[in-house]
RNA sequence: GCCCUUGUAGCCCAAUUGGUAGAGGCGCUUGCCUUAGAAGCAAGUUAGUCGGCGUUCGAGUCGCCGCAAGGGUACCA
């Protein structure tokens, strides 16, 4: 990227456009068509009975205050291309857009500016909508939805109650992620490396009563459904790993000679190693700890438990951290061997998984091994690698340097189960334990229930009333929605309750069941609830009596093509699948998997100034740098890497400023306004036009690939748009719309027209396949080739022939999903007025016209290219082989050698194998 | 650590079920046009596909082992 380009990016004044770079009148054209489309309601959804349906959906965005930048085109443009393409191909298309505007960003903004988010959201949505229209995205705005409107969120409440009724929404006190800075609870996916995703502050465990949805009840269905959907394998793998199904055995370990003797239930997937158990470990929070700990150990145990509770997740999982624990003083019995084993407490055992207790087999588990080493516990060997070792099994693993964890060994020292392959031993031991009543086979999941309550203001109120007499009482359906009241103060209380708790009118109600005084739940729902069913709402957004119209949902679902970022692989996509499966089970819809196919767009990166001394590539705002000038700074950087600069830091408390030195580097980081590396669509639309921006995004790299923003490269597609303009407007004067009746005959008598027709039909085939397969980059390339072929044909043969008209009309049609404004304009200039290409039929390819007359036959000897021959396209195997053997080069090369085999690939090559 | 993805000209990227390594774009060079530049047009320019082994008549493409980059996830018993 040249320095010139970058300085252009920075320019906020679009009126520096040089006259010379403006070729075709894209500004007027784009404005005009956007207006016409809107007035004519071109993109209004149809449900024509004669047409199949196609539902294309972009992930529900939060309309942020920064507006759109060109990076957003990476997700919205391809969806638009597909919608247009499928409509032209004869589908009823549903392509809606709406606003996922509840949640933290809006609320943080409200707190900062002290404005009710209720007032801000419509403004932000309006700005998003303006920019999406500016890009020429053809959404059906009649179906726009807003998750913060009571008409929408009342159905969140309805869904909550439905789940509650089935026992799938429940409340329990649970340790949750607590952000110390923000005094708020975070979902697991909102915690990065033990820090808050927003403020990077520390996150600790805190016990609070919380609402959960029992997604774990759907673990099997969510797992099985993955096999039936066309999603990227990587995303499916991530979901499978997240659900984390594992099969094993659960059994009890009796506690010996202890004050509160009982049993400890453990879960293991390696029951084949059960004879190698040398101790038992409980999680620090395990309920039995109190009762089994001996007097002598009580003090030590208490200290350890307290320390564990205070540790943040970050500390607890810190890299290379020592595996620590404490002895309880108690012992248990290995139920299969009768051996006595000590019982420890250690924080490497998690409360939330399995039974919160494990059998420790140090010889064959890396964690247990480390622990045993540290506390000098025995390391009995029960698995070996070879037959030889079975004969003379080592008893003690104290000489081992690491645990032997391979799953293809043989058992030893395992009583009657010795000498068996690990898998067989596991199977037999499990069977035996079950028959003896010692243990049972069980399946466990890593998946946890979905935490949906938040102690925040800006969300859907949870429709539950707490009654001292009746307990948890659902708000009657007739009383929905429970409207989110206005509030003076948006800040969380800091005691774990939402600001709603301070509104007496809201909180104090009478119990719907007994009529007595009761209190409303003051938690609100996580934003992930809103986005878990919005795709159903889009099928009938005006539905007042029900969340969706059954007929409409059955017609449109599932979403044919869902487009969004990879970051939602396990959060949103899993929740949405869960809701859909649930609604299916409730017989409310006929589809259980909401998204038949999924596509993840790549990121868009931009050149960013960063702090060279930060390992994490911290961006430095350009506006903070003293005397910033991109050209010269980049030149300095290129000549010597990072360089010294000064930045102005504003002190938020005193309002003063100070200047401090900083070392500046450049890096490619995701585009965002906060990093000050963003380029707006408005700027590009003004300078090159939205069509060129769309083409750039589509052409620069494959859809899934990350691209590095380059205005310089954009000029390539801008030139292409201009060439298309020149070529087609050059045809307009002579254009005859009745060409379809004449083009066949014309091509029969005119070989140049025949060649042009062939290229036209090859372009149809290529572009059709490419768009259908999301290969937009090669589709654009094919159009470049086609437009160039047409241009050259006109130069040589003139613009007044049916084949030229066909080529020009086809070019525009094929281009129209990608660059809709210029296409509609040129279409009209050819005389097809009163028509939008969105409603025009997609061109049909005639494969006989596209087929070439001649082929180049490759002739190889032993797979190496020796000659090329030009032959008729329909030449058969015999003709090709004879021609090949007749070639002088082949004759020379096969002289005196035995021809062992001849391989013929029709239309491609002949390979002569000689010995 | 584990999982996923990707390595092709100076750069971004093409290359049906294995079958001529190059479609397109950016950049660069030269020419035309121009008072000059920009824009445009024309012609040209560069790799043998990250490395190794294997399968095959034939490997950029398939398999295995490495290396590098990017992303995800992390004590899940």
CSV table of C-alpha atoms (C1' of nucleotides) in Angstrom, one decimal, chain A residues 23 237-238 246 268-269 316-317 319 321 323 348-350 353 358 367 446 448 699-700 702 712-713 716 719 723 777 781 784-785 791 858 860 868 903 905 908-909 911, chain B residues 1 3-6 10-17 19-27 37-43 56-58 70-77:
chain,number,residue,atom,x,y,z
A,23,UNK,CA,-15.7,9.1,-14.9
A,237,UNK,CA,-16.5,-28.9,15.5
A,238,UNK,CA,-16.5,-26.0,17.8
A,246,UNK,CA,-18.0,-37.8,27.1
A,268,UNK,CA,-14.3,-41.1,35.0
A,269,UNK,CA,-13.8,-41.7,31.3
A,316,UNK,CA,-6.9,-20.1,38.7
A,317,UNK,CA,-6.0,-21.0,35.1
A,319,UNK,CA,-0.2,-20.7,32.6
A,321,UNK,CA,0.6,-22.5,37.7
A,323,UNK,CA,-1.1,-27.7,41.0
A,348,UNK,CA,-7.9,-28.2,39.5
A,349,UNK,CA,-11.0,-30.2,40.1
A,350,UNK,CA,-14.0,-28.1,39.0
A,353,UNK,CA,-18.3,-30.6,35.8
A,358,UNK,CA,-12.4,-37.4,40.8
A,367,UNK,CA,-2.7,-33.5,36.1
A,446,UNK,CA,-19.1,-29.8,29.2
A,448,UNK,CA,-23.5,-25.6,31.1
A,699,UNK,CA,-13.4,-9.1,-5.7
A,700,UNK,CA,-10.5,-8.5,-3.4
A,702,UNK,CA,-12.7,-14.9,-1.3
A,712,UNK,CA,-5.5,1.8,-4.2
A,713,UNK,CA,-6.8,-1.6,-5.1
A,716,UNK,CA,-9.1,-1.5,-10.1
A,719,UNK,CA,-12.0,1.2,-13.7
A,723,UNK,CA,-15.3,0.3,-18.8
A,777,UNK,CA,-14.2,-12.8,-6.5
A,781,UNK,CA,-13.3,-11.7,-12.7
A,784,UNK,CA,-14.2,-8.4,-16.3
A,785,UNK,CA,-13.2,-11.0,-19.0
A,791,UNK,CA,-15.3,-4.3,-26.0
A,858,UNK,CA,-2.1,-32.1,-24.3
A,860,UNK,CA,2.4,-36.2,-22.4
A,868,UNK,CA,0.0,-29.7,-27.8
A,903,UNK,CA,-4.1,-42.8,-21.0
A,905,UNK,CA,-8.7,-38.0,-20.8
A,908,UNK,CA,-7.9,-32.9,-22.1
A,909,UNK,CA,-4.9,-35.1,-22.8
A,911,UNK,CA,-0.5,-39.6,-21.8
B,1,G,C1',-1.3,-28.0,25.4
B,3,C,C1',-8.9,-28.0,17.9
B,4,C,C1',-9.8,-25.4,13.2
B,5,U,C1',-8.1,-22.7,8.8
B,6,U,C1',-4.4,-21.0,5.4
B,10,G,C1',6.7,-7.6,-5.5
B,11,C,C1',1.2,-7.7,-3.5
B,12,C,C1',-4.3,-9.6,-3.5
B,13,C,C1',-5.8,-13.9,-5.6
B,14,A,C1',-7.4,-18.1,-10.1
B,15,A,C1',-6.5,-23.2,-11.5
B,16,U,C1',-14.0,-29.0,-12.5
B,17,U,C1',-14.0,-35.3,-10.0
B,19,G,C1',-4.8,-33.8,-16.1
B,20,U,C1',-1.3,-27.3,-20.1
B,21,A,C1',0.5,-23.6,-13.2
B,22,G,C1',-2.3,-18.0,-14.6
B,23,A,C1',-8.1,-16.1,-15.2
B,24,G,C1',-8.7,-11.2,-13.0
B,25,G,C1',-6.9,-7.0,-10.2
B,26,C,C1',-2.9,-3.9,-7.8
B,27,G,C1',2.1,-2.5,-8.6
B,37,G,C1',0.1,15.8,-15.4
B,38,A,C1',-4.1,12.9,-14.2
B,39,A,C1',-7.5,9.6,-16.5
B,40,G,C1',-7.7,6.4,-20.6
B,41,C,C1',-5.8,3.0,-24.3
B,42,A,C1',-2.0,-0.6,-26.1
B,43,A,C1',2.1,-3.8,-25.2
B,56,U,C1',-0.3,-42.3,-8.9
B,57,C,C1',0.8,-43.0,-15.8
B,58,G,C1',0.4,-38.0,-13.8
B,70,G,C1',-4.1,-16.5,11.5
B,71,G,C1',-8.3,-17.9,14.5
B,72,G,C1',-10.8,-20.6,18.5
B,73,U,C1',-10.4,-23.0,23.2
B,74,A,C1',-8.4,-24.1,27.6
B,75,C,C1',-7.2,-28.1,34.3
B,76,C,C1',-14.1,-31.1,31.5
B,77,A,C1',-11.6,-36.2,34.9
